mmCIF file of N, CA and C in Angstrom:
data_model
loop_
_atom_site.group_PDB
_atom_site.id
_atom_site.type_symbol
_atom_site.label_atom_id
_atom_site.label_comp_id
_atom_site.label_asym_id
_atom_site.label_seq_id
_atom_site.Cartn_x
_atom_site.Cartn_y
_atom_site.Cartn_z
ATOM 1 N N UNK A 3 78.490 65.268 78.072
ATOM 2 C CA UNK A 3 79.470 64.208 78.241
ATOM 3 C C UNK A 3 78.755 62.932 78.678
ATOM 4 N N UNK A 4 79.219 61.827 78.147
ATOM 5 C CA UNK A 4 78.615 60.566 78.568
ATOM 6 C C UNK A 4 79.381 60.002 79.768
ATOM 7 N N UNK A 5 78.925 58.861 80.269
ATOM 8 C CA UNK A 5 79.495 58.288 81.486
ATOM 9 C C UNK A 5 80.966 57.905 81.309
ATOM 10 N N UNK A 6 81.328 57.395 80.131
ATOM 11 C CA UNK A 6 82.715 56.990 79.899
ATOM 12 C C UNK A 6 83.657 58.200 79.942
ATOM 13 N N UNK A 7 83.249 59.295 79.342
ATOM 14 C CA UNK A 7 84.079 60.497 79.336
ATOM 15 C C UNK A 7 84.224 61.069 80.739
ATOM 16 N N UNK A 8 83.138 61.068 81.476
ATOM 17 C CA UNK A 8 83.184 61.564 82.856
ATOM 18 C C UNK A 8 84.124 60.710 83.693
ATOM 19 N N UNK A 9 84.015 59.391 83.554
ATOM 20 C CA UNK A 9 84.884 58.488 84.311
ATOM 21 C C UNK A 9 86.341 58.668 83.918
ATOM 22 N N UNK A 10 86.601 58.900 82.630
ATOM 23 C CA UNK A 10 87.965 59.111 82.147
ATOM 24 C C UNK A 10 88.559 60.373 82.766
ATOM 25 N N UNK A 11 87.778 61.447 82.800
ATOM 26 C CA UNK A 11 88.244 62.703 83.388
ATOM 27 C C UNK A 11 88.527 62.529 84.876
ATOM 28 N N UNK A 12 87.653 61.830 85.579
ATOM 29 C CA UNK A 12 87.863 61.599 87.016
ATOM 30 C C UNK A 12 89.117 60.759 87.265
ATOM 31 N N UNK A 13 89.329 59.723 86.461
ATOM 32 C CA UNK A 13 90.523 58.895 86.610
ATOM 33 C C UNK A 13 91.794 59.695 86.348
ATOM 34 N N UNK A 14 91.765 60.545 85.331
ATOM 35 C CA UNK A 14 92.919 61.387 85.037
ATOM 36 C C UNK A 14 93.206 62.324 86.202
ATOM 37 N N UNK A 15 92.157 62.886 86.777
ATOM 38 C CA UNK A 15 92.324 63.789 87.909
ATOM 39 C C UNK A 15 92.965 63.060 89.090
ATOM 40 N N UNK A 16 92.471 61.873 89.396
ATOM 41 C CA UNK A 16 92.993 61.106 90.530
ATOM 42 C C UNK A 16 94.455 60.748 90.298
ATOM 43 N N UNK A 17 94.787 60.285 89.086
ATOM 44 C CA UNK A 17 96.177 59.937 88.775
ATOM 45 C C UNK A 17 97.087 61.161 88.878
ATOM 46 N N UNK A 18 96.622 62.300 88.409
ATOM 47 C CA UNK A 18 97.421 63.522 88.467
ATOM 48 C C UNK A 18 97.652 63.956 89.913
ATOM 49 N N UNK A 19 96.637 63.880 90.749
ATOM 50 C CA UNK A 19 96.792 64.254 92.159
ATOM 51 C C UNK A 19 97.780 63.330 92.863
ATOM 52 N N UNK A 20 97.701 62.029 92.576
ATOM 53 C CA UNK A 20 98.641 61.086 93.181
ATOM 54 C C UNK A 20 100.069 61.390 92.727
ATOM 55 N N UNK A 21 100.234 61.688 91.442
ATOM 56 C CA UNK A 21 101.557 62.022 90.916
ATOM 57 C C UNK A 21 102.109 63.269 91.599
ATOM 58 N N UNK A 22 101.275 64.297 91.718
ATOM 59 C CA UNK A 22 101.722 65.540 92.347
ATOM 60 C C UNK A 22 102.091 65.312 93.813
ATOM 61 N N UNK A 23 101.299 64.526 94.515
ATOM 62 C CA UNK A 23 101.567 64.245 95.926
ATOM 63 C C UNK A 23 102.892 63.489 96.073
ATOM 64 N N UNK A 24 103.094 62.460 95.265
ATOM 65 C CA UNK A 24 104.350 61.701 95.335
ATOM 66 C C UNK A 24 105.535 62.559 94.935
ATOM 67 N N UNK A 25 105.368 63.383 93.918
ATOM 68 C CA UNK A 25 106.444 64.256 93.458
ATOM 69 C C UNK A 25 106.870 65.196 94.571
ATOM 70 N N UNK A 26 105.911 65.810 95.255
ATOM 71 C CA UNK A 26 106.239 66.719 96.346
ATOM 72 C C UNK A 26 106.914 65.976 97.487
ATOM 73 N N UNK A 27 106.357 64.817 97.855
ATOM 74 C CA UNK A 27 106.916 64.071 98.984
ATOM 75 C C UNK A 27 108.345 63.630 98.720
ATOM 76 N N UNK A 28 108.616 63.174 97.522
ATOM 77 C CA UNK A 28 109.936 62.636 97.209
ATOM 78 C C UNK A 28 110.943 63.728 96.863
ATOM 79 N N UNK A 29 110.495 64.772 96.200
ATOM 80 C CA UNK A 29 111.434 65.776 95.705
ATOM 81 C C UNK A 29 111.683 66.888 96.721
ATOM 82 N N UNK A 30 110.610 67.411 97.304
ATOM 83 C CA UNK A 30 110.752 68.601 98.138
ATOM 84 C C UNK A 30 110.659 68.330 99.635
ATOM 85 N N UNK A 31 109.738 67.499 100.035
ATOM 86 C CA UNK A 31 109.507 67.322 101.462
ATOM 87 C C UNK A 31 110.707 66.686 102.153
ATOM 88 N N UNK A 32 111.475 65.894 101.441
ATOM 89 C CA UNK A 32 112.641 65.245 102.030
ATOM 90 C C UNK A 32 113.865 66.157 102.027
ATOM 91 N N UNK A 33 113.816 67.260 101.311
ATOM 92 C CA UNK A 33 114.966 68.155 101.166
ATOM 93 C C UNK A 33 114.958 69.193 102.293
ATOM 94 N N UNK A 34 115.928 69.098 103.196
ATOM 95 C CA UNK A 34 115.976 70.012 104.342
ATOM 96 C C UNK A 34 116.207 71.459 103.917
ATOM 97 N N UNK A 35 116.999 71.671 102.875
ATOM 98 C CA UNK A 35 117.253 73.030 102.393
ATOM 99 C C UNK A 35 115.957 73.679 101.915
ATOM 100 N N UNK A 36 115.166 72.935 101.157
ATOM 101 C CA UNK A 36 113.882 73.450 100.677
ATOM 102 C C UNK A 36 112.946 73.747 101.833
ATOM 103 N N UNK A 37 112.896 72.836 102.798
ATOM 104 C CA UNK A 37 111.997 73.025 103.940
ATOM 105 C C UNK A 37 112.391 74.251 104.759
ATOM 106 N N UNK A 38 113.690 74.458 104.962
ATOM 107 C CA UNK A 38 114.119 75.614 105.748
ATOM 108 C C UNK A 38 113.822 76.920 105.004
ATOM 109 N N UNK A 39 114.007 76.921 103.674
ATOM 110 C CA UNK A 39 113.681 78.114 102.893
ATOM 111 C C UNK A 39 112.181 78.399 102.928
ATOM 112 N N UNK A 40 111.367 77.350 102.834
ATOM 113 C CA UNK A 40 109.913 77.526 102.867
ATOM 114 C C UNK A 40 109.465 78.086 104.216
ATOM 115 N N UNK A 41 110.046 77.571 105.298
ATOM 116 C CA UNK A 41 109.702 78.082 106.633
ATOM 117 C C UNK A 41 110.105 79.547 106.774
ATOM 118 N N UNK A 42 111.276 79.879 106.261
ATOM 119 C CA UNK A 42 111.756 81.260 106.337
ATOM 120 C C UNK A 42 110.860 82.196 105.533
ATOM 121 N N UNK A 43 110.474 81.755 104.329
ATOM 122 C CA UNK A 43 109.581 82.573 103.503
ATOM 123 C C UNK A 43 108.224 82.767 104.170
ATOM 124 N N UNK A 44 107.690 81.711 104.776
ATOM 125 C CA UNK A 44 106.410 81.814 105.465
ATOM 126 C C UNK A 44 106.501 82.781 106.647
ATOM 127 N N UNK A 45 107.590 82.687 107.387
ATOM 128 C CA UNK A 45 107.782 83.575 108.534
ATOM 129 C C UNK A 45 107.874 85.032 108.088
ATOM 130 N N UNK A 46 108.640 85.279 107.027
ATOM 131 C CA UNK A 46 108.776 86.646 106.511
ATOM 132 C C UNK A 46 107.440 87.179 105.987
ATOM 133 N N UNK A 47 106.686 86.342 105.312
ATOM 134 C CA UNK A 47 105.385 86.771 104.800
ATOM 135 C C UNK A 47 104.460 87.145 105.954
ATOM 136 N N UNK A 48 104.465 86.327 106.998
ATOM 137 C CA UNK A 48 103.625 86.612 108.164
ATOM 138 C C UNK A 48 104.013 87.935 108.799
ATOM 139 N N UNK A 49 105.300 88.162 108.970
ATOM 140 C CA UNK A 49 105.770 89.397 109.603
ATOM 141 C C UNK A 49 105.445 90.615 108.737
ATOM 142 N N UNK A 50 105.623 90.492 107.428
ATOM 143 C CA UNK A 50 105.411 91.630 106.535
ATOM 144 C C UNK A 50 103.940 91.956 106.297
ATOM 145 N N UNK A 51 103.040 91.029 106.590
ATOM 146 C CA UNK A 51 101.630 91.247 106.282
ATOM 147 C C UNK A 51 100.728 91.255 107.502
ATOM 148 N N UNK A 52 101.292 91.514 108.661
ATOM 149 C CA UNK A 52 100.478 91.578 109.874
ATOM 150 C C UNK A 52 99.447 92.700 109.762
ATOM 151 N N UNK A 53 99.853 93.836 109.229
ATOM 152 C CA UNK A 53 98.930 94.961 109.105
ATOM 153 C C UNK A 53 97.768 94.638 108.178
ATOM 154 N N UNK A 54 98.032 93.925 107.103
ATOM 155 C CA UNK A 54 96.961 93.542 106.174
ATOM 156 C C UNK A 54 95.946 92.641 106.863
ATOM 157 N N UNK A 55 96.433 91.705 107.678
ATOM 158 C CA UNK A 55 95.542 90.790 108.385
ATOM 159 C C UNK A 55 94.674 91.558 109.378
ATOM 160 N N UNK A 56 95.281 92.498 110.095
ATOM 161 C CA UNK A 56 94.525 93.314 111.052
ATOM 162 C C UNK A 56 93.486 94.165 110.332
ATOM 163 N N UNK A 57 93.874 94.744 109.205
ATOM 164 C CA UNK A 57 92.956 95.579 108.435
ATOM 165 C C UNK A 57 91.782 94.758 107.899
ATOM 166 N N UNK A 58 92.077 93.566 107.425
ATOM 167 C CA UNK A 58 91.019 92.696 106.913
ATOM 168 C C UNK A 58 90.040 92.337 108.025
ATOM 169 N N UNK A 59 90.558 92.044 109.215
ATOM 170 C CA UNK A 59 89.687 91.733 110.336
ATOM 171 C C UNK A 59 88.818 92.930 110.709
ATOM 172 N N UNK A 60 89.405 94.113 110.740
ATOM 173 C CA UNK A 60 88.648 95.303 111.127
ATOM 174 C C UNK A 60 87.534 95.607 110.129
ATOM 175 N N UNK A 61 87.788 95.392 108.833
ATOM 176 C CA UNK A 61 86.752 95.681 107.842
ATOM 177 C C UNK A 61 85.628 94.659 107.899
ATOM 178 N N UNK A 62 85.940 93.431 108.298
ATOM 179 C CA UNK A 62 84.927 92.369 108.337
ATOM 180 C C UNK A 62 84.544 91.980 109.759
ATOM 181 N N UNK A 63 84.828 92.836 110.711
ATOM 182 C CA UNK A 63 84.652 92.501 112.119
ATOM 183 C C UNK A 63 83.206 92.111 112.449
ATOM 184 N N UNK A 64 82.266 92.889 111.995
ATOM 185 C CA UNK A 64 80.863 92.599 112.300
ATOM 186 C C UNK A 64 80.435 91.263 111.703
ATOM 187 N N UNK A 65 80.836 91.021 110.465
ATOM 188 C CA UNK A 65 80.453 89.770 109.813
ATOM 189 C C UNK A 65 81.085 88.570 110.506
ATOM 190 N N UNK A 66 82.351 88.682 110.886
ATOM 191 C CA UNK A 66 83.042 87.574 111.551
ATOM 192 C C UNK A 66 82.376 87.256 112.884
ATOM 193 N N UNK A 67 82.026 88.276 113.645
ATOM 194 C CA UNK A 67 81.359 88.050 114.924
ATOM 195 C C UNK A 67 79.985 87.428 114.727
ATOM 196 N N UNK A 68 79.257 87.901 113.716
ATOM 197 C CA UNK A 68 77.935 87.338 113.437
ATOM 198 C C UNK A 68 78.057 85.886 113.000
ATOM 199 N N UNK A 69 79.073 85.575 112.211
ATOM 200 C CA UNK A 69 79.270 84.205 111.743
ATOM 201 C C UNK A 69 79.589 83.281 112.908
ATOM 202 N N UNK A 70 80.388 83.757 113.852
ATOM 203 C CA UNK A 70 80.696 82.950 115.038
ATOM 204 C C UNK A 70 79.438 82.672 115.842
ATOM 205 N N UNK A 71 78.626 83.701 116.037
ATOM 206 C CA UNK A 71 77.378 83.499 116.775
ATOM 207 C C UNK A 71 76.459 82.530 116.039
ATOM 208 N N UNK A 72 76.379 82.674 114.726
ATOM 209 C CA UNK A 72 75.533 81.797 113.921
ATOM 210 C C UNK A 72 75.980 80.340 114.055
ATOM 211 N N UNK A 73 77.290 80.107 113.970
ATOM 212 C CA UNK A 73 77.796 78.740 114.094
ATOM 213 C C UNK A 73 77.525 78.165 115.483
ATOM 214 N N UNK A 74 77.637 78.998 116.505
ATOM 215 C CA UNK A 74 77.354 78.555 117.865
ATOM 216 C C UNK A 74 75.909 78.095 117.976
ATOM 217 N N UNK A 75 74.998 78.906 117.476
ATOM 218 C CA UNK A 75 73.581 78.571 117.574
ATOM 219 C C UNK A 75 73.210 77.409 116.654
ATOM 220 N N UNK A 76 73.868 77.273 115.525
ATOM 221 C CA UNK A 76 73.550 76.155 114.642
ATOM 222 C C UNK A 76 74.068 74.842 115.229
ATOM 223 N N UNK A 77 75.181 74.870 115.964
ATOM 224 C CA UNK A 77 75.650 73.662 116.640
ATOM 225 C C UNK A 77 74.659 73.226 117.718
ATOM 226 N N UNK A 78 74.027 74.210 118.349
ATOM 227 C CA UNK A 78 73.016 73.903 119.355
ATOM 228 C C UNK A 78 71.696 73.493 118.717
ATOM 229 N N UNK A 79 71.612 73.586 117.404
ATOM 230 C CA UNK A 79 70.383 73.273 116.654
ATOM 231 C C UNK A 79 69.233 74.177 117.085
ATOM 232 N N UNK A 80 69.533 75.461 117.243
ATOM 233 C CA UNK A 80 68.524 76.409 117.690
ATOM 234 C C UNK A 80 68.652 77.711 116.896
ATOM 235 N N UNK A 81 68.432 77.654 115.588
ATOM 236 C CA UNK A 81 68.536 78.861 114.766
ATOM 237 C C UNK A 81 67.416 79.846 115.069
ATOM 238 N N UNK A 82 66.294 79.356 115.539
ATOM 239 C CA UNK A 82 65.216 80.271 115.930
ATOM 240 C C UNK A 82 65.652 81.139 117.108
ATOM 241 N N UNK A 83 66.411 80.564 118.028
ATOM 242 C CA UNK A 83 66.951 81.341 119.143
ATOM 243 C C UNK A 83 67.909 82.410 118.650
ATOM 244 N N UNK A 84 68.721 82.057 117.662
ATOM 245 C CA UNK A 84 69.633 83.047 117.065
ATOM 246 C C UNK A 84 68.838 84.165 116.416
ATOM 247 N N UNK A 85 67.799 83.813 115.670
ATOM 248 C CA UNK A 85 66.976 84.833 114.993
ATOM 249 C C UNK A 85 66.330 85.768 116.011
ATOM 250 N N UNK A 86 65.895 85.205 117.128
ATOM 251 C CA UNK A 86 65.244 86.021 118.149
ATOM 252 C C UNK A 86 66.234 86.896 118.910
ATOM 253 N N UNK A 87 67.406 86.363 119.201
ATOM 254 C CA UNK A 87 68.368 87.095 120.004
ATOM 255 C C UNK A 87 69.157 88.121 119.192
ATOM 256 N N UNK A 88 69.463 87.794 117.930
ATOM 257 C CA UNK A 88 70.243 88.675 117.058
ATOM 258 C C UNK A 88 69.500 88.921 115.742
ATOM 259 N N UNK A 89 68.392 89.614 115.796
ATOM 260 C CA UNK A 89 67.616 89.800 114.554
ATOM 261 C C UNK A 89 68.351 90.635 113.511
ATOM 262 N N UNK A 90 69.145 91.599 113.947
ATOM 263 C CA UNK A 90 69.854 92.441 112.986
ATOM 264 C C UNK A 90 70.919 91.643 112.235
ATOM 265 N N UNK A 91 71.624 90.757 112.935
ATOM 266 C CA UNK A 91 72.605 89.895 112.265
ATOM 267 C C UNK A 91 71.919 88.977 111.266
ATOM 268 N N UNK A 92 70.769 88.439 111.651
ATOM 269 C CA UNK A 92 70.043 87.550 110.745
ATOM 270 C C UNK A 92 69.619 88.301 109.473
ATOM 271 N N UNK A 93 69.127 89.511 109.630
ATOM 272 C CA UNK A 93 68.684 90.288 108.472
ATOM 273 C C UNK A 93 69.869 90.697 107.605
ATOM 274 N N UNK A 94 70.964 91.140 108.204
ATOM 275 C CA UNK A 94 72.102 91.645 107.442
ATOM 276 C C UNK A 94 72.911 90.567 106.734
ATOM 277 N N UNK A 95 73.104 89.426 107.384
ATOM 278 C CA UNK A 95 74.086 88.478 106.870
ATOM 279 C C UNK A 95 73.530 87.124 106.448
ATOM 280 N N UNK A 96 72.459 86.637 107.059
ATOM 281 C CA UNK A 96 72.078 85.243 106.844
ATOM 282 C C UNK A 96 70.686 85.060 106.259
ATOM 283 N N UNK A 97 69.979 86.112 106.012
ATOM 284 C CA UNK A 97 68.627 86.005 105.462
ATOM 285 C C UNK A 97 68.735 85.916 103.944
ATOM 286 N N UNK A 98 68.753 84.712 103.423
ATOM 287 C CA UNK A 98 68.939 84.506 101.989
ATOM 288 C C UNK A 98 67.638 84.627 101.248
#
């Protein structure tokens, strides 16, 4: 693709996103009936899928904990400290 085609595709994307945003804001976001139904559906989905969320956490528990530790050490700008303190996590999850 040349530069003109790329720019055309990007402009179309931007115009479409603006249209979708305005359409939602004007059509649905202002409608109280729609908003109340959406809130009710979200609440029901949350209640009906609590077990799935717990199961997902339990299956990925080690990875989630390792990721939290990794982010903590990367914010401190000390990944070498993370590697030294948690070598097994580094080998299992972050050694690319």
